[in-house]
Structure formats: structure tokens, C-alpha cells
């Protein structure tokens, strides 16, 4: 009888471990999706910053060219 009780306890522990692993897996999946959305927003933000920087660089270049022509 002691062996059967031990086996039932082990089975119960294994069941709890499986349930915990399922919870952890679902949480990982959930947070992965959240992180991917955040990364997408960061990429979009970086693209906007790059475009803004390109505009400023062109404007500065145009100002430099105008100043060079004015000096000559």
C-alpha cells in the first residue's frame, strides 16, 4: 500500500508540474507578442527619426551651399 500512495503522490506532483509548465508557456507566448509589438513601434520610431534626420541634413547642406556661394 505504501508504494501505491507514493506513486499517487508522484503522479500528483507531475500533474502540478505539467500545469505550471503550461502556464509558463502561455505567459511566455503572451509576453513575446507584447515585446514584438513594442519592437515594431521602436523600429517605426527609428525610421521616423531617420527620415527627420535626413530632412535636417538636407537643409543644413543647402544652408552650407548658400553660405559658400555667398562667400565667393
Tab-separated table of N, CA and C in Angstrom:
chain	number	residue	atom	x	y	z
A	1	UNK	N	0.812	-1.196	0.000
A	1	UNK	CA	0.000	0.000	0.000
A	1	UNK	C	0.853	1.258	0.000
A	2	UNK	N	2.008	1.232	0.623
A	2	UNK	CA	2.880	2.397	0.669
A	2	UNK	C	3.350	2.802	-0.703
A	3	UNK	N	3.611	1.792	-1.554
A	3	UNK	CA	4.073	2.077	-2.914
A	3	UNK	C	2.989	2.780	-3.722
A	4	UNK	N	1.742	2.361	-3.570
A	4	UNK	CA	0.646	2.977	-4.306
A	4	UNK	C	0.465	4.434	-3.892
A	5	UNK	N	0.575	4.706	-2.626
A	5	UNK	CA	0.454	6.080	-2.124
A	5	UNK	C	1.585	6.937	-2.690
A	6	UNK	N	2.795	6.380	-2.685
A	6	UNK	CA	3.966	7.094	-3.222
A	6	UNK	C	3.755	7.390	-4.703
A	7	UNK	N	3.262	6.409	-5.443
A	7	UNK	CA	3.033	6.578	-6.876
A	7	UNK	C	1.979	7.664	-7.113
A	8	UNK	N	0.900	7.669	-6.320
A	8	UNK	CA	-0.140	8.687	-6.473
A	8	UNK	C	0.416	10.081	-6.161
A	9	UNK	N	1.251	10.192	-5.159
A	9	UNK	CA	1.864	11.482	-4.819
A	9	UNK	C	2.760	11.971	-5.952
A	10	UNK	N	3.537	11.051	-6.506
A	10	UNK	CA	4.423	11.414	-7.627
A	10	UNK	C	3.580	11.840	-8.827
A	11	UNK	N	2.515	11.099	-9.107
A	11	UNK	CA	1.640	11.467	-10.226
A	11	UNK	C	1.024	12.845	-10.013
A	12	UNK	N	0.617	13.132	-8.773
A	12	UNK	CA	0.041	14.445	-8.467
A	12	UNK	C	1.084	15.553	-8.664
A	13	UNK	N	2.291	15.303	-8.232
A	13	UNK	CA	3.363	16.289	-8.430
A	13	UNK	C	3.638	16.504	-9.913
A	14	UNK	N	3.661	15.421	-10.678
A	14	UNK	CA	3.889	15.538	-12.126
A	14	UNK	C	2.761	16.330	-12.785
A	15	UNK	N	1.527	16.099	-12.333
A	15	UNK	CA	0.388	16.842	-12.860
A	15	UNK	C	0.545	18.333	-12.568
A	16	UNK	N	0.950	18.672	-11.346
A	16	UNK	CA	1.156	20.071	-10.977
A	16	UNK	C	2.270	20.696	-11.811
A	17	UNK	N	3.334	19.934	-12.031
A	17	UNK	CA	4.451	20.439	-12.847
A	17	UNK	C	3.979	20.698	-14.266
A	18	UNK	N	3.222	19.768	-14.852
A	18	UNK	CA	2.699	19.957	-16.209
A	18	UNK	C	1.816	21.206	-16.288
A	19	UNK	N	0.939	21.372	-15.314
A	19	UNK	CA	0.066	22.549	-15.306
A	19	UNK	C	0.876	23.835	-15.204
A	20	UNK	N	1.896	23.824	-14.374
A	20	UNK	CA	2.756	25.003	-14.227
A	20	UNK	C	3.506	25.291	-15.530
A	21	UNK	N	3.979	24.234	-16.190
A	21	UNK	CA	4.676	24.419	-17.461
A	21	UNK	C	3.742	25.009	-18.513
A	22	UNK	N	2.492	24.579	-18.510
A	22	UNK	CA	1.513	25.126	-19.459
A	22	UNK	C	1.305	26.613	-19.188
A	23	UNK	N	1.163	26.973	-17.906
A	23	UNK	CA	1.002	28.391	-17.540
A	23	UNK	C	2.204	29.207	-17.991
A	24	UNK	N	3.384	28.679	-17.713
A	24	UNK	CA	4.615	29.393	-18.089
A	24	UNK	C	4.683	29.557	-19.600
A	25	UNK	N	4.355	28.498	-20.335
A	25	UNK	CA	4.362	28.566	-21.797
A	25	UNK	C	3.413	29.628	-22.319
A	26	UNK	N	2.211	29.699	-21.734
A	26	UNK	CA	1.232	30.703	-22.166
A	26	UNK	C	1.726	32.109	-21.850
A	27	UNK	N	2.330	32.282	-20.671
A	27	UNK	CA	2.871	33.600	-20.312
A	27	UNK	C	3.992	34.009	-21.253
A	28	UNK	N	4.862	33.064	-21.569
A	28	UNK	CA	5.970	33.366	-22.486
A	28	UNK	C	5.421	33.797	-23.837
A	29	UNK	N	4.409	33.075	-24.322
A	29	UNK	CA	3.806	33.412	-25.614
A	29	UNK	C	3.177	34.805	-25.572
A	30	UNK	N	2.464	35.088	-24.486
A	30	UNK	CA	1.808	36.386	-24.324
A	30	UNK	C	2.835	37.517	-24.320
A	31	UNK	N	3.879	37.373	-23.506
A	31	UNK	CA	4.871	38.437	-23.404
A	31	UNK	C	5.710	38.558	-24.664
A	32	UNK	N	5.882	37.451	-25.381
A	32	UNK	CA	6.606	37.509	-26.646
A	32	UNK	C	5.833	38.389	-27.636
A	33	UNK	N	4.515	38.190	-27.696
A	33	UNK	CA	3.693	39.006	-28.594
A	33	UNK	C	3.768	40.479	-28.211
A	34	UNK	N	3.693	40.751	-26.902
A	34	UNK	CA	3.773	42.136	-26.426
A	34	UNK	C	5.121	42.749	-26.807
A	35	UNK	N	6.190	42.002	-26.595
A	35	UNK	CA	7.530	42.507	-26.923
A	35	UNK	C	7.684	42.744	-28.418
A	36	UNK	N	7.131	41.858	-29.247
A	36	UNK	CA	7.227	42.043	-30.694
A	36	UNK	C	6.509	43.326	-31.111
A	37	UNK	N	5.348	43.615	-30.479
A	37	UNK	CA	4.640	44.861	-30.798
A	37	UNK	C	5.477	46.069	-30.392
A	38	UNK	N	6.121	45.980	-29.223
A	38	UNK	CA	6.969	47.090	-28.771
A	38	UNK	C	8.152	47.282	-29.707
A	39	UNK	N	8.767	46.179	-30.141
A	39	UNK	CA	9.892	46.290	-31.072
A	39	UNK	C	9.448	46.906	-32.398
A	40	UNK	N	8.260	46.553	-32.854
A	40	UNK	CA	7.749	47.123	-34.097
A	40	UNK	C	7.573	48.636	-33.948
A	41	UNK	N	7.061	49.068	-32.800
A	41	UNK	CA	6.907	50.506	-32.561
A	41	UNK	C	8.264	51.196	-32.503
A	42	UNK	N	9.244	50.541	-31.867
A	42	UNK	CA	10.580	51.128	-31.816
A	42	UNK	C	11.192	51.247	-33.203
A	43	UNK	N	11.004	50.221	-34.041
A	43	UNK	CA	11.515	50.289	-35.415
A	43	UNK	C	10.856	51.435	-36.170
A	44	UNK	N	9.548	51.567	-35.991
A	44	UNK	CA	8.828	52.658	-36.644
A	44	UNK	C	9.350	54.006	-36.156
A	45	UNK	N	9.558	54.133	-34.852
A	45	UNK	CA	10.088	55.373	-34.285
A	45	UNK	C	11.465	55.677	-34.876
A	46	UNK	N	12.313	54.647	-34.963
A	46	UNK	CA	13.656	54.850	-35.515
A	46	UNK	C	13.595	55.264	-36.979
A	47	UNK	N	12.661	54.696	-37.723
A	47	UNK	CA	12.512	55.088	-39.125
A	47	UNK	C	12.096	56.554	-39.233
A	48	UNK	N	11.192	56.970	-38.356
A	48	UNK	CA	10.754	58.376	-38.351
A	48	UNK	C	11.933	59.285	-38.002
A	49	UNK	N	12.721	58.877	-37.006
A	49	UNK	CA	13.904	59.672	-36.632
A	49	UNK	C	14.882	59.767	-37.796
A	50	UNK	N	15.087	58.650	-38.493
A	50	UNK	CA	15.990	58.661	-39.641
A	50	UNK	C	15.500	59.624	-40.719
A	51	UNK	N	14.201	59.586	-40.988
A	51	UNK	CA	13.649	60.491	-42.005
A	51	UNK	C	13.807	61.944	-41.577
A	52	UNK	N	13.553	62.213	-40.300
A	52	UNK	CA	13.704	63.569	-39.784
A	52	UNK	C	15.150	64.029	-39.902
A	53	UNK	N	16.076	63.146	-39.547
A	53	UNK	CA	17.497	63.487	-39.649
A	53	UNK	C	17.901	63.758	-41.086
A	54	UNK	N	17.365	62.994	-42.025
A	54	UNK	CA	17.681	63.212	-43.433
A	54	UNK	C	17.202	64.596	-43.888
A	55	UNK	N	16.019	64.975	-43.434
A	55	UNK	CA	15.488	66.297	-43.796
A	55	UNK	C	16.393	67.387	-43.235
A	56	UNK	N	16.778	67.270	-41.971
A	56	UNK	CA	17.655	68.277	-41.367
A	56	UNK	C	19.019	68.307	-42.055
A	57	UNK	N	19.553	67.145	-42.401
A	57	UNK	CA	20.844	67.107	-43.084
A	57	UNK	C	20.765	67.814	-44.432
A	58	UNK	N	19.656	67.599	-45.167
A	58	UNK	CA	19.491	68.279	-46.454
A	58	UNK	C	19.393	69.787	-46.262
A	59	UNK	N	18.659	70.200	-45.256
A	59	UNK	CA	18.514	71.639	-45.000
A	59	UNK	C	19.857	72.256	-44.624
A	60	UNK	N	20.595	71.588	-43.767
A	60	UNK	CA	21.917	72.097	-43.372
A	60	UNK	C	22.843	72.144	-44.575
A	61	UNK	N	22.793	71.122	-45.405
A	61	UNK	CA	23.627	71.092	-46.610
A	61	UNK	C	23.262	72.256	-47.532
A	62	UNK	N	21.957	72.504	-47.675
A	62	UNK	CA	21.529	73.631	-48.516
A	62	UNK	C	22.017	74.959	-47.933
A	63	UNK	N	21.925	75.111	-46.637
A	63	UNK	CA	22.412	76.346	-45.992
A	63	UNK	C	23.916	76.492	-46.207
A	64	UNK	N	24.655	75.397	-46.048
A	64	UNK	CA	26.111	75.449	-46.273
A	64	UNK	C	26.423	75.868	-47.700
A	65	UNK	N	25.696	75.288	-48.644
A	65	UNK	CA	25.932	75.637	-50.048
A	65	UNK	C	25.637	77.120	-50.317
A	66	UNK	N	24.555	77.615	-49.744
A	66	UNK	CA	24.207	79.032	-49.928
A	66	UNK	C	25.294	79.919	-49.325
A	67	UNK	N	25.781	79.547	-48.137
A	67	UNK	CA	26.840	80.335	-47.493
A	67	UNK	C	28.122	80.294	-48.301
A	68	UNK	N	28.474	79.135	-48.846
A	68	UNK	CA	29.676	79.031	-49.676
A	68	UNK	C	29.580	79.925	-50.903
A	69	UNK	N	28.389	79.943	-51.530
A	69	UNK	CA	28.197	80.792	-52.702
A	69	UNK	C	28.242	82.269	-52.321
A	70	UNK	N	27.704	82.587	-51.158
A	70	UNK	CA	27.694	83.979	-50.716
A	70	UNK	C	29.109	84.453	-50.410
A	71	UNK	N	29.962	83.571	-49.905
A	71	UNK	CA	31.344	83.943	-49.565
A	71	UNK	C	32.150	84.182	-50.826
A	72	UNK	N	31.892	83.442	-51.869
A	72	UNK	CA	32.668	83.568	-53.112
A	72	UNK	C	32.319	84.818	-53.807
